[in-house]
PDB file of C-alpha atoms in Angstrom:
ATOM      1  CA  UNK A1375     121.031 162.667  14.497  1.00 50.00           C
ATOM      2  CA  UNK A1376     123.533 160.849  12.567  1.00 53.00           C
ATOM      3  CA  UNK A1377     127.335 161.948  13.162  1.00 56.00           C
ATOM      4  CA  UNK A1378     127.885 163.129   9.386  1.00 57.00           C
ATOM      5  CA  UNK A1379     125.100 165.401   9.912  1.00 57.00           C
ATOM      6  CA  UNK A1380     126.471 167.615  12.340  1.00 56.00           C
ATOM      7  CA  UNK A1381     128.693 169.220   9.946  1.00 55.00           C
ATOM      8  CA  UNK A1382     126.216 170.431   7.634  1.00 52.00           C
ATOM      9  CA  UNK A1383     124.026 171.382  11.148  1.00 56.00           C
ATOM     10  CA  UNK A1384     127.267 173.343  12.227  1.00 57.00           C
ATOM     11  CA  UNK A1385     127.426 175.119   8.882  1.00 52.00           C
ATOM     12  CA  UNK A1386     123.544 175.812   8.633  1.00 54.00           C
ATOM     13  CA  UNK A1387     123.681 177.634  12.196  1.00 56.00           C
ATOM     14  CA  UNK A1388     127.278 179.372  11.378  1.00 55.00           C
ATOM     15  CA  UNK A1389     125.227 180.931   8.119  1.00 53.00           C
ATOM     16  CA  UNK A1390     122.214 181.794   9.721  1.00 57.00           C
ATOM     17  CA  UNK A1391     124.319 183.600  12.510  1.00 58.00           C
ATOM     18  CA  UNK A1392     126.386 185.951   9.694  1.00 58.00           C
ATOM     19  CA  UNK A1393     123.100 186.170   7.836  1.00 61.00           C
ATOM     20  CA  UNK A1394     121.545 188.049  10.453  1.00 51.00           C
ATOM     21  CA  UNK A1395     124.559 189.799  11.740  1.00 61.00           C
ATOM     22  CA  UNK A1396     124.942 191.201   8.086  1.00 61.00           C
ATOM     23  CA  UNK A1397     120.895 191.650   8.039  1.00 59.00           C
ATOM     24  CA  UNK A1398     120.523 193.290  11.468  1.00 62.00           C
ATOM     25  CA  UNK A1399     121.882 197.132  10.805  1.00 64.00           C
ATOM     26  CA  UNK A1400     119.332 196.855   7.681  1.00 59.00           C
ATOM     27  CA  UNK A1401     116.805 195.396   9.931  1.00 50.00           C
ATOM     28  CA  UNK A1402     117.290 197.906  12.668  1.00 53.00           C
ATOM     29  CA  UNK A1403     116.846 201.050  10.504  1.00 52.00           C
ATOM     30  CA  UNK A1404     113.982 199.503   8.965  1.00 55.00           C
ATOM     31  CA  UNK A1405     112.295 199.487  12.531  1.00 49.00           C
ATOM     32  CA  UNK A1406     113.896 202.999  13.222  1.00 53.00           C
ATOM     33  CA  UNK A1407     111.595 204.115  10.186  1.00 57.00           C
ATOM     34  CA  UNK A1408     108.303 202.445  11.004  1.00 55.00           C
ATOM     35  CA  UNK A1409     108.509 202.708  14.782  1.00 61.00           C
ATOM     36  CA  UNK A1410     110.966 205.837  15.087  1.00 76.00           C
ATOM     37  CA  UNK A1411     111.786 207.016  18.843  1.00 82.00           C
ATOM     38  CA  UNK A1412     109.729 209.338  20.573  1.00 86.00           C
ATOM     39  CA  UNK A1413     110.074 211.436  23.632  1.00 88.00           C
ATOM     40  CA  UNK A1414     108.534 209.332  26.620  1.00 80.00           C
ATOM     41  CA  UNK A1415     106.915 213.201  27.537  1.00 81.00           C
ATOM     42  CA  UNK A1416     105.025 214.843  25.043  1.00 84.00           C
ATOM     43  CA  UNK A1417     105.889 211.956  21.843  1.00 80.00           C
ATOM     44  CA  UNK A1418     108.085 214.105  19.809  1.00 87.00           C
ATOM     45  CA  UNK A1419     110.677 212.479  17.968  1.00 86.00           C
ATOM     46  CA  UNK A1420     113.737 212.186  19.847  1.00 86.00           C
ATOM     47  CA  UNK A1421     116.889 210.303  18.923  1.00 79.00           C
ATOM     48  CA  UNK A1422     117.364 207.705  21.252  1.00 79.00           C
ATOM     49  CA  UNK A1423     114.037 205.810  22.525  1.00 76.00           C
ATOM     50  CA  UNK A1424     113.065 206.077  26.056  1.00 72.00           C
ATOM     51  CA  UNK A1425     114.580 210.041  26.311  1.00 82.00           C
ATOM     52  CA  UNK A1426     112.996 213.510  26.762  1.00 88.00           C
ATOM     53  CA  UNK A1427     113.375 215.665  24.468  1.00 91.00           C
ATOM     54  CA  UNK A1428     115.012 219.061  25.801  1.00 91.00           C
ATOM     55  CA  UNK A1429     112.351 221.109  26.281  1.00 91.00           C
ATOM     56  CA  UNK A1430     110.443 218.298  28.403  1.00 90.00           C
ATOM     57  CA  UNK A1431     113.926 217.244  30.382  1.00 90.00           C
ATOM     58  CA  UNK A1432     114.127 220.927  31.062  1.00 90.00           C
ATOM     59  CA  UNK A1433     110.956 221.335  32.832  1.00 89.00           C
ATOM     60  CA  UNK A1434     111.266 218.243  35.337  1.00 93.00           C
ATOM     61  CA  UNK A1435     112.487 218.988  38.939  1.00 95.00           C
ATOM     62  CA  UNK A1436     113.656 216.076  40.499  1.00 97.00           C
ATOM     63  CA  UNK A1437     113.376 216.012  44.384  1.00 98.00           C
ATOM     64  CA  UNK A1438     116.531 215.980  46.166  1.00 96.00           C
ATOM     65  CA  UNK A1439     117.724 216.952  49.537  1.00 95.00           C
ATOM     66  CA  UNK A1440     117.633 219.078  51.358  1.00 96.00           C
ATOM     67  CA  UNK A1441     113.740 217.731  52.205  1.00 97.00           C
ATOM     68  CA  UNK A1442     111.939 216.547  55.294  1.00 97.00           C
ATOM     69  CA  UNK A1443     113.617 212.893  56.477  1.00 97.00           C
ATOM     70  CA  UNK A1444     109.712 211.805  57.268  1.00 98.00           C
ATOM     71  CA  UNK A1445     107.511 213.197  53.698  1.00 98.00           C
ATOM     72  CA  UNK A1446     109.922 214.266  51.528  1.00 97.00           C
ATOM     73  CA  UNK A1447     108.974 217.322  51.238  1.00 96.00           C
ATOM     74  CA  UNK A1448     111.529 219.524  49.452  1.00 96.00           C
ATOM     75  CA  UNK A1449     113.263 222.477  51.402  1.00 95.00           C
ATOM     76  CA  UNK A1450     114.215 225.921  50.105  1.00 91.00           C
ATOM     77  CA  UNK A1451     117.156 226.027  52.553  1.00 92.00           C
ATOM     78  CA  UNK A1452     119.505 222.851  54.561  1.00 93.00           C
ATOM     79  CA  UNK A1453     117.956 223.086  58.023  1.00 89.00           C
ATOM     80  CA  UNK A1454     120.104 219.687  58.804  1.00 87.00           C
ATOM     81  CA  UNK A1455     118.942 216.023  58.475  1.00 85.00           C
ATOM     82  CA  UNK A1456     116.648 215.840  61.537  1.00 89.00           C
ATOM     83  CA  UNK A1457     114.456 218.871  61.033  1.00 95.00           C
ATOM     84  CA  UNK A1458     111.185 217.577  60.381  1.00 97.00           C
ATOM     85  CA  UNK A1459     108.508 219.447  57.774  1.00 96.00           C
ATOM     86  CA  UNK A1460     105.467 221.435  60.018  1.00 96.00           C
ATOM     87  CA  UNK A1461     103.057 218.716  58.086  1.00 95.00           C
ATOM     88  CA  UNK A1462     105.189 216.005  59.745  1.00 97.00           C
ATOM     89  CA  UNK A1463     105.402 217.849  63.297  1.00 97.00           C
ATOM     90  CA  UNK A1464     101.426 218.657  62.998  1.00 96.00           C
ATOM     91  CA  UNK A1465     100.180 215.292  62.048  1.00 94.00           C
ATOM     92  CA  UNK A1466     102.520 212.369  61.888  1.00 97.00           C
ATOM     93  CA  UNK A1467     102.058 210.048  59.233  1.00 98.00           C
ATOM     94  CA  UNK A1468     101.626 206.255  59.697  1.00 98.00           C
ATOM     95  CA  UNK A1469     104.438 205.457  57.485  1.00 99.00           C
ATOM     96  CA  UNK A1470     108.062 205.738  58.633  1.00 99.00           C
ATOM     97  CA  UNK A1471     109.393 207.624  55.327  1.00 99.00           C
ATOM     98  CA  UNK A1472     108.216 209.112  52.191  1.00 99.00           C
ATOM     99  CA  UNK A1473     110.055 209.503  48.887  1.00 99.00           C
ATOM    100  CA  UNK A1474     108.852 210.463  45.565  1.00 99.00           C
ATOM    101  CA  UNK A1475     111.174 210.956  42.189  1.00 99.00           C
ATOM    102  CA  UNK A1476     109.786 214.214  40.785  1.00 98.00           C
ATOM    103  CA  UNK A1477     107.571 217.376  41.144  1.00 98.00           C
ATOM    104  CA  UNK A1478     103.969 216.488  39.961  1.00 97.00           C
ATOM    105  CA  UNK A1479     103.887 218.758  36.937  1.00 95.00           C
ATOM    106  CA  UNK A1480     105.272 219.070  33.689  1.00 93.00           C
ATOM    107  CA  UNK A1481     106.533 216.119  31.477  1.00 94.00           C
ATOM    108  CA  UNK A1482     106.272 214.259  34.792  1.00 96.00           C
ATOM    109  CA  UNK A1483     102.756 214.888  35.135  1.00 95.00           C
ATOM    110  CA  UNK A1484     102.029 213.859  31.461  1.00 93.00           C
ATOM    111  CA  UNK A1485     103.868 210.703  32.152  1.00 94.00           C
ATOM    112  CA  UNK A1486     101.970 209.568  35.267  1.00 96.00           C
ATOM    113  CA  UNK A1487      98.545 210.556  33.033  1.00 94.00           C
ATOM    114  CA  UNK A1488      99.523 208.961  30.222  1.00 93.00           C
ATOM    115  CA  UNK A1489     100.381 205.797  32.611  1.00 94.00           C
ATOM    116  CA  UNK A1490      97.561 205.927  34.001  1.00 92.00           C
ATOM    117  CA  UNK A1491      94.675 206.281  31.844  1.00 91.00           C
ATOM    118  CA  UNK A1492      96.410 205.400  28.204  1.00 90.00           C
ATOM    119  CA  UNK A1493      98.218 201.979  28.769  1.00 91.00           C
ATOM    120  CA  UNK A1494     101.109 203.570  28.524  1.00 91.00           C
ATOM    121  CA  UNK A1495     102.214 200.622  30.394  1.00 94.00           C
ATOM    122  CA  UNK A1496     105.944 200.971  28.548  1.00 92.00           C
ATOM    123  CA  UNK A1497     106.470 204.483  30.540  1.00 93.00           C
ATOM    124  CA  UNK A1498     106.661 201.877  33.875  1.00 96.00           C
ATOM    125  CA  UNK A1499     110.307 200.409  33.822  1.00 95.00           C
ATOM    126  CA  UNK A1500     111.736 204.275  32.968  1.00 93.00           C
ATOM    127  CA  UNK A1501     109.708 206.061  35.661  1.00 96.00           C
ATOM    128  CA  UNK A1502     110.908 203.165  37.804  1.00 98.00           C
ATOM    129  CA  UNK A1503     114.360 204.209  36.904  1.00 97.00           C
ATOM    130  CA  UNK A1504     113.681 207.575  38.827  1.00 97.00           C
ATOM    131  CA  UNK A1505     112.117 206.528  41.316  1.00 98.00           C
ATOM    132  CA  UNK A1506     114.802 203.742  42.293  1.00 98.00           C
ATOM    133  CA  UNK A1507     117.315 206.699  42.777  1.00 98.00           C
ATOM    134  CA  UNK A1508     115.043 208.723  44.667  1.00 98.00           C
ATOM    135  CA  UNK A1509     114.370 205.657  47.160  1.00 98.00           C
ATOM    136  CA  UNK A1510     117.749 203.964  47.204  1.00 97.00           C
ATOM    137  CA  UNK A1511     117.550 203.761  50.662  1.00 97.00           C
ATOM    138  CA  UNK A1512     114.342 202.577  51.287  1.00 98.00           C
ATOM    139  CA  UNK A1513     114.789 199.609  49.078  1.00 98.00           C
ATOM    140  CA  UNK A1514     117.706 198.771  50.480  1.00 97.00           C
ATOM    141  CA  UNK A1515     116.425 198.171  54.066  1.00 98.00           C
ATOM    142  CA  UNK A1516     113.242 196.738  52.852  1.00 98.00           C
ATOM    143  CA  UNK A1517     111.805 193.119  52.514  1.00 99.00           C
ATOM    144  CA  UNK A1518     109.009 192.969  50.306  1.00 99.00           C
ATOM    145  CA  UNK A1519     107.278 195.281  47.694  1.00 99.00           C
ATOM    146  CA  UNK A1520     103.780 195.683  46.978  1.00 98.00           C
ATOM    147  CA  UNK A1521     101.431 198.174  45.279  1.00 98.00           C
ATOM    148  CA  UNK A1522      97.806 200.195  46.800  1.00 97.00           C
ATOM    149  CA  UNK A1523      95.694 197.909  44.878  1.00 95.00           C
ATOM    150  CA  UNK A1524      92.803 198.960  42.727  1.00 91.00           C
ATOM    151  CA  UNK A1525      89.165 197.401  43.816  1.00 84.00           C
ATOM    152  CA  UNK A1526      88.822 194.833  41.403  1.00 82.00           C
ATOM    153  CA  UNK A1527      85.847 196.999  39.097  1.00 77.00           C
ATOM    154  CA  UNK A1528      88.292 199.335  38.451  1.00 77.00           C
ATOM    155  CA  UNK A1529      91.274 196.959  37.759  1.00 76.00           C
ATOM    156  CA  UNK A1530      88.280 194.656  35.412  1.00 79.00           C
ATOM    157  CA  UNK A1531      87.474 198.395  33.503  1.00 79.00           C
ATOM    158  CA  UNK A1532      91.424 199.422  33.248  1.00 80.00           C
ATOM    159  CA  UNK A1533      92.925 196.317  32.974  1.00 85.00           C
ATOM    160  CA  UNK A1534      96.048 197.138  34.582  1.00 93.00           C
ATOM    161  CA  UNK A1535      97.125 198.681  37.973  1.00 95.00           C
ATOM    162  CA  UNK A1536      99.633 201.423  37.034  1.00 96.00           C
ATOM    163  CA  UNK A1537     101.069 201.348  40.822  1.00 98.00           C
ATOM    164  CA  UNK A1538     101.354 197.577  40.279  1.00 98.00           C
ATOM    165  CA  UNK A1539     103.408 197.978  37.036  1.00 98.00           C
ATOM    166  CA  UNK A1540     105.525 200.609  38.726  1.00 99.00           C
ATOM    167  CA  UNK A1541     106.373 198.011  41.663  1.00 99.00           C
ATOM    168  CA  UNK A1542     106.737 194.920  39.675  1.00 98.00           C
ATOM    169  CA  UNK A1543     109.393 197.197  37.249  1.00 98.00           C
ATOM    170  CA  UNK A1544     111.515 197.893  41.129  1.00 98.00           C
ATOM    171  CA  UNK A1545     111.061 194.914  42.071  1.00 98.00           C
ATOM    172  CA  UNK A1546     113.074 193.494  39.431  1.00 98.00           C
ATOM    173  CA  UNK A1547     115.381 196.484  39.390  1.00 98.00           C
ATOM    174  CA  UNK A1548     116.314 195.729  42.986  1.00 98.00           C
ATOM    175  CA  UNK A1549     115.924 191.749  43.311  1.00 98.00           C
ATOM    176  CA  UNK A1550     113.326 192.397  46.101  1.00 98.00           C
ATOM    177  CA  UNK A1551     110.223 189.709  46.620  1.00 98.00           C
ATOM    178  CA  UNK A1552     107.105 191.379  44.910  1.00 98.00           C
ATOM    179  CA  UNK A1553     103.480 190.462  46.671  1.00 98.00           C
ATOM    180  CA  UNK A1554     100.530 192.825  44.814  1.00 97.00           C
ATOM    181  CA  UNK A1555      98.351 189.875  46.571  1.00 96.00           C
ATOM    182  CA  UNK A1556      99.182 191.071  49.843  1.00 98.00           C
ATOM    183  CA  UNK A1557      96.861 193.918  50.207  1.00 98.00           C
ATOM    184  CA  UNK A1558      93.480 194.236  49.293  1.00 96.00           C
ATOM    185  CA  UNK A1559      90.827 197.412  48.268  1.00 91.00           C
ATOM    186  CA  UNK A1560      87.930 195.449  49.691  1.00 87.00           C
ATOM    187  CA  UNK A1561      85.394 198.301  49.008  1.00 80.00           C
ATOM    188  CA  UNK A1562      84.639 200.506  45.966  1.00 70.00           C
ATOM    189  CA  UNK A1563      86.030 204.135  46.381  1.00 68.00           C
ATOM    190  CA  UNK A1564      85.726 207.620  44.473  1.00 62.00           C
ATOM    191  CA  UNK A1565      88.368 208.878  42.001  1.00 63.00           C
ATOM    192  CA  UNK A1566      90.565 210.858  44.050  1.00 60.00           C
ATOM    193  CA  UNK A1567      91.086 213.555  41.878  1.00 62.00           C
ATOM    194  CA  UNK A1568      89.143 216.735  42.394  1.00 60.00           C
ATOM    195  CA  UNK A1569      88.590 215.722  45.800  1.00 62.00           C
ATOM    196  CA  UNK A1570      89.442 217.962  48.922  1.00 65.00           C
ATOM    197  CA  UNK A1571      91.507 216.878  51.451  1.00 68.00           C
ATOM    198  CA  UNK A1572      88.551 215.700  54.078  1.00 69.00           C
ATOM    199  CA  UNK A1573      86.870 213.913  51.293  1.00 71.00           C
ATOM    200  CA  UNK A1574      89.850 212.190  50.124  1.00 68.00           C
ATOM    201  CA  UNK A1575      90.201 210.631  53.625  1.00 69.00           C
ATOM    202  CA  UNK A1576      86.612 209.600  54.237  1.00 71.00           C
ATOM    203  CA  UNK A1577      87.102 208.487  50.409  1.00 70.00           C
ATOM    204  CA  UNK A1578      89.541 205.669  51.635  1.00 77.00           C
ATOM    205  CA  UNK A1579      89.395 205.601  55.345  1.00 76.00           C
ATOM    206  CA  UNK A1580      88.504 201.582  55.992  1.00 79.00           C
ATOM    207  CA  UNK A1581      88.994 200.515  51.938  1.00 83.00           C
ATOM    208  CA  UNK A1582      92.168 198.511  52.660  1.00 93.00           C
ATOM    209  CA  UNK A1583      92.770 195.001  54.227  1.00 95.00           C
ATOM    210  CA  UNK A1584      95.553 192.245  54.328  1.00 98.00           C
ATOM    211  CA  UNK A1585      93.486 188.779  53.438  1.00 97.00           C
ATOM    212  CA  UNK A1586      94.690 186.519  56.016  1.00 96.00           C
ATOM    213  CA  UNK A1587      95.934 183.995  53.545  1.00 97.00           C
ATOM    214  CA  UNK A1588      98.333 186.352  52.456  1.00 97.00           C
ATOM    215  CA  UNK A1589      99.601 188.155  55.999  1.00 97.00           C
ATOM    216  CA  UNK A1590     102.316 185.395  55.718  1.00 97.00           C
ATOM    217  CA  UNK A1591     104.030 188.011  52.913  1.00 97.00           C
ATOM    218  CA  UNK A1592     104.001 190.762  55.334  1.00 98.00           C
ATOM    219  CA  UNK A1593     103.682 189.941  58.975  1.00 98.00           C
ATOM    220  CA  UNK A1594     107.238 191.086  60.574  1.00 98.00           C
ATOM    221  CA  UNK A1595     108.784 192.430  57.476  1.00 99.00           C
ATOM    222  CA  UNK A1596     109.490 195.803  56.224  1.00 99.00           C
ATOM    223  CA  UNK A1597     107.273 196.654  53.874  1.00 99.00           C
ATOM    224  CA  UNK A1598     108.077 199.251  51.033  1.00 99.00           C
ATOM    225  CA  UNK A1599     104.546 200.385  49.311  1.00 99.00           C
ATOM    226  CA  UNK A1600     104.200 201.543  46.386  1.00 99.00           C
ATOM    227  CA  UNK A1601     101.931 204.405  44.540  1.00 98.00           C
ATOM    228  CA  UNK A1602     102.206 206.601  41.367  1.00 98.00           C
ATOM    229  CA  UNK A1603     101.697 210.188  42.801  1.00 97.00           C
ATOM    230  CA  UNK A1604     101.186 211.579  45.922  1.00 97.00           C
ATOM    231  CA  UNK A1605      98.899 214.290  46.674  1.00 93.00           C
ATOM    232  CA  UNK A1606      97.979 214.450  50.385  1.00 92.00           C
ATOM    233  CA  UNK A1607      98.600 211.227  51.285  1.00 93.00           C
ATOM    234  CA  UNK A1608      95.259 210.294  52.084  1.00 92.00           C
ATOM    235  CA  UNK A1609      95.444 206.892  50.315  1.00 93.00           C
ATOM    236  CA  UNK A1610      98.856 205.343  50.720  1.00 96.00           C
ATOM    237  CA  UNK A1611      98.097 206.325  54.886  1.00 96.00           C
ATOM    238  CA  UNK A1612      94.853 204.093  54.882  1.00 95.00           C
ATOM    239  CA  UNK A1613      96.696 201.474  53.194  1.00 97.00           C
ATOM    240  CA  UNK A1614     100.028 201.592  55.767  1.00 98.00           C
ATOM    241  CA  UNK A1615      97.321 201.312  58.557  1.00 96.00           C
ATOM    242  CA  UNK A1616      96.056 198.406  57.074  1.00 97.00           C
ATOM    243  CA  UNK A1617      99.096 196.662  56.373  1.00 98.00           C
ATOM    244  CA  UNK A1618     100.557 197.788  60.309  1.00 98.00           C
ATOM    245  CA  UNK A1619      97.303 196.125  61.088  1.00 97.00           C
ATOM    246  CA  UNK A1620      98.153 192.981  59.102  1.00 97.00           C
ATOM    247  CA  UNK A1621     101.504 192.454  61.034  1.00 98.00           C
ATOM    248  CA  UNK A1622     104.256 194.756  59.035  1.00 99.00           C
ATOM    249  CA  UNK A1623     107.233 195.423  60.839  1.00 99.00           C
ATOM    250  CA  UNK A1624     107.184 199.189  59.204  1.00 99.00           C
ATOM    251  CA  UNK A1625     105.995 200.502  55.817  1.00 99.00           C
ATOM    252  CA  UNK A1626     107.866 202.698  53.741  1.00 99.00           C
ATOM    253  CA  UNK A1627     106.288 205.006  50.897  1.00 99.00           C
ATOM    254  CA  UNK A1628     107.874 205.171  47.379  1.00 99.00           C
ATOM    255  CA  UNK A1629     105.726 207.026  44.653  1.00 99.00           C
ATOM    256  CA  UNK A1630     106.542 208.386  41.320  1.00 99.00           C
ATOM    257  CA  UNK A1631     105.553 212.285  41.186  1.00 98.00           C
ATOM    258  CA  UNK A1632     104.588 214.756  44.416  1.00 98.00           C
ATOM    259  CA  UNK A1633     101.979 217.274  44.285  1.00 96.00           C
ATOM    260  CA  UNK A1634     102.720 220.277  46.544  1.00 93.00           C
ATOM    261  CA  UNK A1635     100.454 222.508  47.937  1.00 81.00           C
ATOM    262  CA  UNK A1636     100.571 225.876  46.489  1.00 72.00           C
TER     263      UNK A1636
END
C-alpha cells in the first residue's frame, strides 16, 4: 500500500468504528425485538437473557452443606464434616466424592430435559455456572476432565453428548485439560430412566472402558468425571471402575441435578 493511502485507510476504519458505535444501541434493540430474552426454565420472557424468571428461581434448591463429604447428599441437621450418609457407610462408592449443583426437580429438572433431549445445547455454559460453585473443590485438586460417554448409536441419533457439553463448558471455566476421548461406552445400554435400581446396574455393569491409546490422559491423574444428573449412581460408578481400571489416580463425580429418594 502506498504511503498516501494510509490516511484515507485511517479515516475509512475511524468512520466505520463511530458508524457502528452510533448503529449498535439501534442494532441491539432490533435483536432484543426479534430474539427477546427468555427464562432459561420454562421460556417466559425475562429481562436479562440467560435468567429465571421468579417463579422458576424460586423453586430451585441448590445443594449446600451441611451434606455427606462422600455423595453429597444433603442433611436436615450439621452432624460435623466427617459424618458420612448411611448410603455411604452401607455401600461405599468407587469414587472418592460426589457433588451435584441442584435438587433434580423443578426448573432444574426442565433444564437438564430440555438439555438433554431438545438441543438445548445453549442451557450448557449456565448450568456449568452452578455446577462450578457446587464443585469448587473438586476442580481445584483435579487434573483432567472428561464426560460418561454415550455409545456411539446414541451419540450418531442425538448428535450431541449433553454430559460432554457440560464438561467441555468447566473445562474452560476452570482452565483444566478436557479428554471426552478418554473413556469409552463400548456396548449398547438401556435408557436409564424408568429403570429400578438392580436393573440400572446390570444396565451398565461392564459398558465402560479406557482405549489404551488414550490411558496416557488418565493413568496417575486425578480424574474429575462428569454427568448431568444423578439418580442412584449406577452409571457414573461403572464408569469410575473403569477409569480406576485404566490407571486414574482417583475419580471425582461432578453432575448437574440430584435425584433423592423419597
Amino acid at each position: 500500500m502506498a504511503d498516501d493511502d494510509r490516511p484515507h485507510q485511517t479515516l475509512l476504519h475511524r468512520l466505520g468504528s463511530a458508524t457502528y458505535a452510533a448503529a449498535r444501541p439501534v442494532l441491539r434493540h432490533v435483536a432484543d425485538t426479534l430474539f427477546p430474552a427468555t427464562c432459561i426454565g420454562c421460556r417466559i420472557h425475562v429481562s436479562q437473557p440467560g435468567t429465571l424468571c421468579p417463579q422458576c428461581w424460586s423453586g430451585l434448591r441448590f445443594i449446600e452443606r451441611p451434606y455427606c463429604p462422600v455423595l453429597g447428599t444433603p442433611f436436615g441437621h450439621d452432624f460435623g464434616d466427617h459424618f458420612l450418609s448411611a448410603e455411604a457407610i452401607a455401600d461405599p462408592p468407587p469414587f472418592r466424592r460426589l457433588r451435584s449443583a441442584v435438587l433434580h426437580r423443578g426448573a432444574a429438572q426442565r433444564m437438564a430435559v430440555s438439555l438433554k433431549f431438545h438441543d438445548r445445547t445453549d442451557l450448557a455454559p449456565w448450568m456449568a455456572r452452578w455446577m462450578q460453585r457446587a464443585g469448587r473443590e473438586l476442580l481445584e485438586e483435579c487434573d483432567v476432565v472428561l464426560p460418561v460417554p454415550l455409545h456411539r448409536w446414541r451419540f450418531w441419533r442425538r448428535r450431541f453428548n449433553q454430559s460432554a457439553e457440560l464438561a467441555r463448558a468447566l473445562a474452560r471455566l476452570e482452565n483444566r485439560p478436557f479428554a471426552p476421548q478418554a473413556l469409552k461406552r463400548i456396548r449398547r445400554t438401556e435408557q436409564q430412566v424408568g429403570l429400578g435400581a438392580k436393573e440400572r446396574k446390570r444396565n451398565v455393569d461392564g459398558a465402560f472402558r479406557v482405549p489404551k491409546e488414550h490411558e496416557i490422559h488418565i493413568r496417575g491423574r486425578r480424574v474429575l468425571l462428569i454427568d448431568d444428573v444423578y439418580t442412584t449412581g449406577a452409571t457414573v460408578k461403572a464408569a469410575t471402575r473403569a477409569l480406576l481400571r485404566g490407571g486414574a489416580k482417583s475419580v471425582d463425580v461432578l453432575t448437574f441435578s440430584r435425584v433423592l429418594p423419597d
